[in-house]
Coordinates of C-alpha atoms in Angstrom, one line a residue:
X1 CA 0.0 -0.1 0.0
X2 CA 1.3 3.5 -0.9
X3 CA 0.9 5.4 2.3
X4 CA 1.7 8.8 0.7
X5 CA -0.9 8.4 -2.0
X6 CA -3.4 7.0 0.5
X7 CA -3.0 10.2 2.7
X8 CA -3.0 12.5 -0.3
X9 CA -6.4 10.9 -1.6
X10 CA -7.9 11.1 1.8
X11 CA -7.1 14.7 2.3
X12 CA -8.2 15.8 -1.2
X13 CA -11.3 13.7 -1.1
X14 CA -12.2 14.9 2.4
X15 CA -11.9 18.5 1.3
X16 CA -13.8 17.9 -1.9
X17 CA -16.5 16.0 0.2
X18 CA -16.8 19.0 2.5
X19 CA -17.3 21.5 -0.5
X20 CA -19.7 19.0 -2.3
X21 CA -21.8 18.0 0.8
X22 CA -21.7 21.1 2.9
X23 CA -24.6 22.7 1.1
X24 CA -26.6 19.5 1.4
X25 CA -26.2 19.5 5.1
X26 CA -27.7 22.9 5.3
X27 CA -30.8 22.0 3.4
X28 CA -32.8 21.0 6.6
X29 CA -31.9 24.3 8.1
X30 CA -32.8 26.3 5.0
X31 CA -36.2 24.5 5.2
X32 CA -36.3 25.5 8.9
X33 CA -36.0 29.2 8.0
X34 CA -38.5 29.1 5.2
X35 CA -41.1 26.6 6.7
X36 CA -40.4 26.3 10.5
X37 CA -41.7 23.2 12.3
X38 CA -45.2 22.2 11.7
X39 CA -47.4 19.3 10.3
X40 CA -46.2 20.1 6.8
X41 CA -42.5 19.8 7.7
X42 CA -43.2 16.8 9.8
X43 CA -45.0 15.2 6.8
X44 CA -42.2 16.0 4.5
X45 CA -39.4 14.7 6.8
X46 CA -41.4 11.5 7.5
X47 CA -42.0 10.9 3.7
X48 CA -38.5 11.9 3.0
X49 CA -37.2 9.3 5.7
X50 CA -39.5 6.5 4.2
X51 CA -38.3 7.1 0.5
X52 CA -34.6 7.4 1.4
X53 CA -34.9 4.4 3.7
X54 CA -35.8 2.4 0.7
X55 CA -33.1 4.0 -1.3
X56 CA -30.5 3.4 1.4
X57 CA -31.3 -0.3 1.6
X58 CA -29.5 -0.6 -1.8
X59 CA -27.6 2.7 -2.5
X60 CA -24.7 2.6 0.1
X61 CA -24.4 -1.2 -0.5
X62 CA -24.0 -0.7 -4.2
X63 CA -21.5 2.1 -3.8
X64 CA -19.3 0.1 -1.4
X65 CA -19.7 -3.5 -2.6
X66 CA -19.1 -2.7 -6.3
X67 CA -15.6 -1.7 -5.3
X68 CA -14.0 -5.1 -4.5
X69 CA -15.7 -6.7 -7.4
X70 CA -14.2 -4.2 -9.8
X71 CA -10.8 -4.7 -8.0
X72 CA -11.0 -8.3 -9.0
X73 CA -11.9 -7.4 -12.7
X74 CA -8.8 -5.0 -12.7
X75 CA -6.6 -7.7 -11.4
X76 CA -7.8 -10.1 -14.1
X77 CA -7.8 -7.3 -16.7
X78 CA -11.4 -7.7 -17.5
X79 CA -13.8 -5.0 -18.6
X80 CA -16.5 -4.6 -15.8
X81 CA -19.0 -2.9 -18.2
X82 CA -21.4 -5.9 -18.4
X83 CA -21.2 -6.5 -14.7
X84 CA -22.0 -2.8 -13.8
X85 CA -25.0 -2.7 -16.1
X86 CA -26.4 -6.0 -14.9
X87 CA -26.1 -4.8 -11.2
X88 CA -27.8 -1.6 -12.1
X89 CA -30.7 -3.0 -13.9
X90 CA -31.3 -5.9 -11.5
X91 CA -31.4 -3.5 -8.7
X92 CA -33.9 -1.3 -10.7
X93 CA -36.2 -4.3 -11.0
X94 CA -35.9 -4.9 -7.3
X95 CA -36.8 -1.2 -6.7
X96 CA -39.9 -1.6 -8.8
X97 CA -41.2 -4.5 -6.7
X98 CA -40.2 -3.0 -3.4
X99 CA -41.9 0.4 -4.3
X100 CA -45.0 -1.5 -5.5
X101 CA -45.6 -3.4 -2.2
X102 CA -44.4 -0.5 0.0
X103 CA -47.1 1.7 -1.3
X104 CA -49.7 -0.9 -0.8
X105 CA -48.6 -1.7 2.7
X106 CA -48.2 2.1 3.6
X107 CA -51.4 3.0 2.4
X108 CA -53.1 0.4 4.6
X109 CA -51.2 0.9 7.6
X110 CA -50.4 4.7 7.9
X111 CA -53.5 5.3 10.0
X112 CA -52.1 3.0 12.5
X113 CA -48.6 4.6 12.5
X114 CA -49.7 7.9 14.0
X115 CA -52.7 9.5 15.7
X116 CA -52.4 12.7 13.7
X117 CA -54.7 12.3 10.7
X118 CA -53.7 15.6 8.9
X119 CA -50.0 14.2 9.1
X120 CA -50.9 10.8 7.6
X121 CA -52.7 12.4 4.7
X122 CA -50.0 14.9 3.8
X123 CA -47.2 12.4 4.2
X124 CA -48.7 10.0 1.8
X125 CA -49.1 12.7 -0.9
X126 CA -45.6 13.7 -0.4
X127 CA -44.4 10.1 -0.5
X128 CA -45.9 9.6 -4.0
X129 CA -44.1 12.8 -5.3
X130 CA -40.7 11.8 -3.8
X131 CA -40.8 8.1 -4.9
X132 CA -39.2 8.6 -8.4
X133 CA -35.9 9.6 -6.8
X134 CA -35.4 6.0 -5.5
X135 CA -34.2 4.9 -9.0
X136 CA -32.0 7.9 -9.6
X137 CA -30.2 7.8 -6.2
X138 CA -29.4 4.0 -6.7
X139 CA -28.0 4.4 -10.1
X140 CA -25.9 7.5 -8.9
X141 CA -24.6 5.5 -6.1
X142 CA -23.5 2.6 -8.3
X143 CA -21.8 5.1 -10.6
X144 CA -20.0 6.6 -7.6
X145 CA -18.7 3.2 -6.6
X146 CA -17.3 2.6 -10.2
X147 CA -15.4 5.8 -10.0
X148 CA -14.1 5.2 -6.7
X149 CA -12.8 1.8 -7.7
X150 CA -10.8 3.5 -10.3
X151 CA -9.4 5.9 -7.7
X152 CA -11.3 8.9 -9.2
X153 CA -12.6 10.0 -5.8
X154 CA -13.1 13.7 -6.8
X155 CA -16.3 13.4 -9.0
X156 CA -18.4 11.4 -6.5
X157 CA -17.2 13.7 -3.7
X158 CA -18.2 17.0 -5.4
X159 CA -21.4 15.6 -7.2
X160 CA -23.8 16.2 -4.3
X161 CA -23.2 20.0 -4.7
X162 CA -25.4 19.8 -8.0
X163 CA -28.3 18.4 -5.9
X164 CA -27.9 21.3 -3.2
X165 CA -27.8 24.0 -6.0
X166 CA -31.1 22.5 -7.4
X167 CA -32.9 22.3 -4.1
X168 CA -31.8 25.8 -3.1
X169 CA -33.0 27.4 -6.4
X170 CA -36.4 25.5 -6.3
X171 CA -37.0 26.7 -2.6
X172 CA -36.2 30.3 -3.4
X173 CA -38.1 30.3 -6.7
X174 CA -41.1 28.0 -6.0
X175 CA -41.7 28.0 -2.2
X176 CA -44.3 30.8 -2.3
X177 CA -46.5 29.0 -4.9
X178 CA -45.7 25.3 -4.2
X179 CA -44.8 25.2 -0.6
X180 CA -42.8 21.9 0.5
X181 CA -43.5 20.5 -3.0
X182 CA -40.7 23.0 -4.1
X183 CA -38.2 21.1 -2.0
X184 CA -39.3 17.6 -3.6
X185 CA -38.9 19.2 -7.2
X186 CA -35.5 20.5 -6.2
X187 CA -34.4 17.0 -5.1
X188 CA -35.6 15.1 -8.2
X189 CA -34.1 17.6 -10.7
X190 CA -30.9 17.8 -8.7
X191 CA -30.4 14.0 -8.7
X192 CA -31.2 13.7 -12.3
X193 CA -28.5 16.2 -13.1
X194 CA -26.1 14.4 -10.6
X195 CA -26.8 11.1 -12.3
X196 CA -26.1 12.5 -15.7
X197 CA -22.7 14.0 -14.5
X198 CA -21.6 10.7 -13.0
X199 CA -22.9 8.6 -16.0
X200 CA -20.8 10.7 -18.4
X201 CA -17.5 10.4 -16.3
X202 CA -18.1 6.7 -15.8
X203 CA -18.7 5.9 -19.5
X204 CA -15.3 7.3 -20.3
X205 CA -13.9 4.6 -18.2
X206 CA -15.8 1.4 -18.9
X207 CA -17.8 2.3 -21.9
X208 CA -21.0 0.5 -20.6
X209 CA -24.5 0.6 -22.0
X210 CA -27.5 1.1 -20.0
X211 CA -29.7 -1.3 -22.1
X212 CA -28.1 -4.6 -21.0
X213 CA -29.6 -7.0 -18.5
X214 CA -28.4 -10.6 -18.0
X215 CA -27.9 -12.7 -14.8
X216 CA -24.8 -14.7 -14.6
X217 CA -22.6 -16.3 -11.9
X218 CA -20.9 -13.1 -11.0
X219 CA -24.2 -11.4 -10.4
X220 CA -25.6 -14.1 -8.3
X221 CA -22.3 -14.0 -6.2
X222 CA -22.6 -10.2 -5.8
X223 CA -26.2 -10.6 -4.6
X224 CA -25.2 -13.6 -2.2
X225 CA -22.5 -11.4 -0.5
X226 CA -24.4 -8.2 -1.0
X227 CA -27.7 -9.6 0.5
X228 CA -26.3 -9.4 4.0
X229 CA -25.2 -5.8 3.5
X230 CA -28.7 -4.9 1.9
X231 CA -30.6 -6.5 4.8
X232 CA -28.4 -4.5 7.3
X233 CA -29.3 -1.4 5.4
X234 CA -32.9 -2.4 5.5
X235 CA -32.8 -2.8 9.3
X236 CA -31.0 0.4 10.0
X237 CA -33.3 2.4 7.7
X238 CA -36.4 0.8 9.2
X239 CA -35.2 2.0 12.6
X240 CA -34.6 5.5 11.3
X241 CA -38.2 5.6 10.2
X242 CA -39.3 4.0 13.5
X243 CA -37.5 7.0 15.3
X244 CA -39.7 9.4 13.4
X245 CA -43.0 7.4 14.1
X246 CA -42.2 7.4 17.8
X247 CA -41.4 11.1 17.8
X248 CA -44.8 11.8 16.3
X249 CA -46.5 10.6 19.4
X250 CA -44.7 13.4 21.3
X251 CA -46.7 16.0 19.5
X252 CA -46.5 18.3 16.5
X253 CA -43.1 19.4 15.4
X254 CA -41.1 16.7 17.1
X255 CA -40.2 14.8 13.9
X256 CA -38.9 18.0 12.6
X257 CA -37.1 18.9 15.7
X258 CA -35.4 15.4 15.8
X259 CA -34.5 15.6 12.1
X260 CA -32.8 19.0 12.6
X261 CA -30.9 17.7 15.6
X262 CA -29.8 14.6 13.7
X263 CA -28.8 16.6 10.6
X264 CA -26.6 18.7 12.8
X265 CA -24.9 15.6 14.2
X266 CA -24.5 14.1 10.7
X267 CA -22.4 17.2 9.6
X268 CA -19.3 16.1 11.7
X269 CA -20.1 12.4 11.1
X270 CA -20.3 12.9 7.4
X271 CA -17.1 15.0 7.2
X272 CA -15.3 12.3 9.0
X273 CA -16.5 9.4 7.1
X274 CA -17.8 10.0 3.6
X275 CA -14.5 11.5 2.3
X276 CA -12.4 8.9 4.0
X277 CA -14.4 5.6 3.6
X278 CA -14.4 5.3 -0.2
X279 CA -10.7 5.8 -0.2
X280 CA -9.9 3.3 2.4
X281 CA -12.2 0.8 0.9
X282 CA -10.6 1.1 -2.6
X283 CA -6.9 1.0 -1.1
X284 CA -7.6 -1.8 1.3
X285 CA -9.5 -3.7 -1.4
X286 CA -6.4 -3.4 -3.8
X287 CA -4.0 -4.2 -1.2
X288 CA -6.0 -7.3 0.1
X289 CA -6.4 -8.6 -3.4
X290 CA -2.7 -8.2 -4.3
X291 CA -1.1 -9.6 -1.2
X292 CA -0.3 -13.3 -0.7
X293 CA -2.9 -15.2 1.3
X294 CA -0.9 -15.5 4.5
X295 CA -0.3 -11.9 4.7
X296 CA -3.8 -10.6 3.8
X297 CA -5.5 -10.6 7.3
X298 CA -2.4 -9.4 9.2
X299 CA -1.8 -6.4 6.9
X300 CA -5.4 -5.2 6.9
X301 CA -5.9 -5.8 10.7
X302 CA -2.8 -3.8 11.4
X303 CA -3.8 -0.9 9.2
X304 CA -7.4 -1.1 10.7
X305 CA -6.0 -0.8 14.3
X306 CA -3.9 2.2 13.5
X307 CA -6.8 3.8 11.6
X308 CA -9.1 3.4 14.7
X309 CA -6.5 5.0 17.0
X310 CA -5.9 8.0 14.8
X311 CA -9.6 8.5 14.2
X312 CA -10.3 8.4 18.1
X313 CA -7.5 11.0 18.7
X314 CA -9.2 13.3 16.2
X315 CA -12.9 12.6 17.2
X316 CA -12.6 13.1 21.1
X317 CA -11.7 16.7 21.0
X318 CA -14.3 17.4 18.3
X319 CA -16.8 16.0 20.7
X320 CA -15.8 18.1 23.6
X321 CA -15.8 21.3 21.3
X322 CA -19.3 20.5 19.9
X323 CA -20.7 20.0 23.5
X324 CA -19.2 23.3 24.5
X325 CA -20.7 25.2 21.6
X326 CA -24.0 23.2 21.0
X327 CA -26.2 26.1 21.9
X328 CA -24.6 28.6 19.6
X329 CA -24.3 25.9 16.8
X330 CA -28.0 25.3 16.9
X331 CA -28.8 28.9 16.8
X332 CA -26.6 29.6 13.9
X333 CA -27.9 26.7 11.8
X334 CA -31.8 26.8 12.7
X335 CA -31.9 30.5 13.6
X336 CA -32.8 32.3 16.9
X337 CA -36.4 33.3 16.1
X338 CA -37.5 30.2 14.1
X339 CA -38.3 28.0 17.1
X340 CA -39.6 28.6 20.5
X341 CA -37.5 28.6 23.7
X342 CA -38.8 25.2 24.8
X343 CA -38.1 23.7 21.2
X344 CA -34.6 25.1 21.5
X345 CA -34.0 23.5 24.8
X346 CA -35.1 20.2 23.5
X347 CA -32.8 20.4 20.5
X348 CA -29.8 21.3 22.9
X349 CA -30.4 18.3 25.2
X350 CA -31.2 16.1 22.4
X351 CA -27.9 16.9 20.6
X352 CA -25.8 16.4 23.8
X353 CA -27.1 12.8 23.9
X354 CA -26.5 12.2 20.3
X355 CA -23.1 13.7 19.8
X356 CA -21.5 11.5 22.5
X357 CA -22.2 8.6 19.9
X358 CA -19.9 10.2 17.2
X359 CA -16.9 8.3 18.4
X360 CA -18.4 4.8 18.4
X361 CA -20.5 5.3 15.2
X362 CA -17.5 6.5 13.1
X363 CA -15.3 3.6 14.3
X364 CA -17.9 1.2 13.5
X365 CA -18.2 2.6 10.1
X366 CA -14.4 2.0 9.6
X367 CA -14.7 -1.6 10.8
X368 CA -17.5 -2.3 8.6
X369 CA -15.2 -1.4 5.6
X370 CA -12.8 -4.1 6.8
X371 CA -15.6 -6.8 7.1
X372 CA -16.6 -5.8 3.5
X373 CA -13.1 -6.4 2.2
X374 CA -13.1 -9.7 4.0
X375 CA -16.4 -10.5 2.3
X376 CA -17.6 -11.1 5.9
X377 CA -20.9 -9.2 5.4
X378 CA -22.7 -12.0 7.2
X379 CA -21.2 -10.6 10.3
X380 CA -23.0 -7.3 9.6
X381 CA -26.1 -9.3 9.1
X382 CA -25.9 -11.0 12.6
X383 CA -25.2 -7.5 14.2
X384 CA -28.3 -6.0 12.6
X385 CA -30.5 -8.7 14.2
X386 CA -29.1 -7.6 17.6
X387 CA -29.8 -3.9 16.7
X388 CA -33.4 -4.8 15.4
X389 CA -34.3 -6.3 18.8
X390 CA -32.3 -4.1 21.1
X391 CA -32.7 -0.6 19.9
X392 CA -36.6 -0.3 19.6
X393 CA -37.1 -1.7 23.1
X394 CA -34.3 0.8 24.4
X395 CA -35.9 3.6 22.5
X396 CA -39.4 3.0 23.9
X397 CA -37.9 2.8 27.4
X398 CA -36.0 5.9 27.2
X399 CA -38.5 8.1 25.3
X400 CA -40.9 7.6 28.1
X401 CA -38.4 8.7 30.6
X402 CA -36.4 11.5 28.5
X403 CA -39.0 12.3 25.7
X404 CA -37.1 13.2 22.5
X405 CA -33.8 13.0 24.2
X406 CA -34.4 9.3 24.9
X407 CA -34.3 8.6 21.1
X408 CA -30.7 10.2 21.0
X409 CA -29.5 8.3 24.0
X410 CA -30.8 5.0 22.5
X411 CA -28.8 5.6 19.2
X412 CA -25.7 6.5 21.2
X413 CA -25.8 3.3 23.4
X414 CA -26.7 1.1 20.3
X415 CA -23.6 2.4 18.6
X416 CA -21.3 1.6 21.5
X417 CA -22.5 -2.0 21.6
X418 CA -22.1 -2.6 18.0
X419 CA -18.5 -1.4 18.2
X420 CA -17.7 -4.1 20.7
X421 CA -19.5 -6.5 18.7
X422 CA -17.4 -5.7 15.5
X423 CA -14.3 -6.0 17.6
X424 CA -15.4 -9.6 18.5
X425 CA -16.1 -10.5 14.8
X426 CA -12.8 -9.0 13.5
X427 CA -10.8 -11.0 16.3
X428 CA -12.8 -14.0 15.1
X429 CA -11.6 -13.4 11.5
X430 CA -8.0 -13.1 12.7
X431 CA -8.4 -16.6 14.5
X432 CA -10.2 -18.4 11.9
X433 CA -8.6 -16.7 8.7
X434 CA -10.5 -16.0 5.4
X435 CA -12.7 -18.8 4.2

């Protein structure tokens, strides 16, 4: 592994990621300034969470899992164009099926998810408007993974800026006449432009066509390994929607408040991970595939431990600083006069419980990369069962005692447990080797 190139790519990709995603991180707070916190914003964020929950079942998995498979193609000097197209179209077929059944199920069950009828009706309408973005997001993620595999990290890193500009312009120009629909229009147009940008860049590398669909042994292998990761995304996304549903029982505006706090939390998490993870995944994957078998595990484990230590040294001071300036940070991002004094207090306390989980969540994201390189995604699958059983129960218990802050504390405790579970699985991999 070329350490100097690795550091250079991590720094440059992180800076470009900050530039590309900084605007997107501000979208919830732009919405806050234009629309406040009410039933319409609750409905939008609930519908948004559901649609992106479905998208995130597939999109992160596509972006990450495609990398080691393309690394294998590169090692064998094979053109991955057919494989990439087959993955993209097969995922599109799955999305059609998932979307169809999701609409039927949600239409029948929405009234049981919340006691706010107005919230339910508006949410379902927004849901239908946002749904087309599913397919665009997944294709964009696939193409981002392709570019990352070829060590072209800059294009995927900067591409979200296109979506932000589109959303911002749509809000400024259309919010008076279309309300929250303007935000949805901005997202869809922005993601279409982003996809077009990524496609044109990817096409220069692999010259693949979007009209090919053929299942083969490699696609089956991809889905066999990827099915574990897809199920993990399914579980974690479901729990995100679950948080919003629970928050709706606390009264009007609580879904929005939790979403705002969570978005603030994801600013440092995104900056710490999004720029770094694709670089680590590509370098680790190539190093792992090019090493002799006996050295594979030891090399990657040693690199992983060093990475975890370095990140811990960086993250702990960041957590302390964010705790000290949390009130000022929330006022700057959300605005002093947008929310009531009580709402600001709730956001402050909720952020405090949430930010403590920045360290374990970031470290588990790094550990997950190692497990993907090992192709031990079944360990991620086993962990998700624990989270599925543990987190909802803990959330219900804590929300009864701490209200909205209880959701944040449940997330932090869950991330901490997952961190130790991953340590166990990685040590198990060292003992047993790769099979």
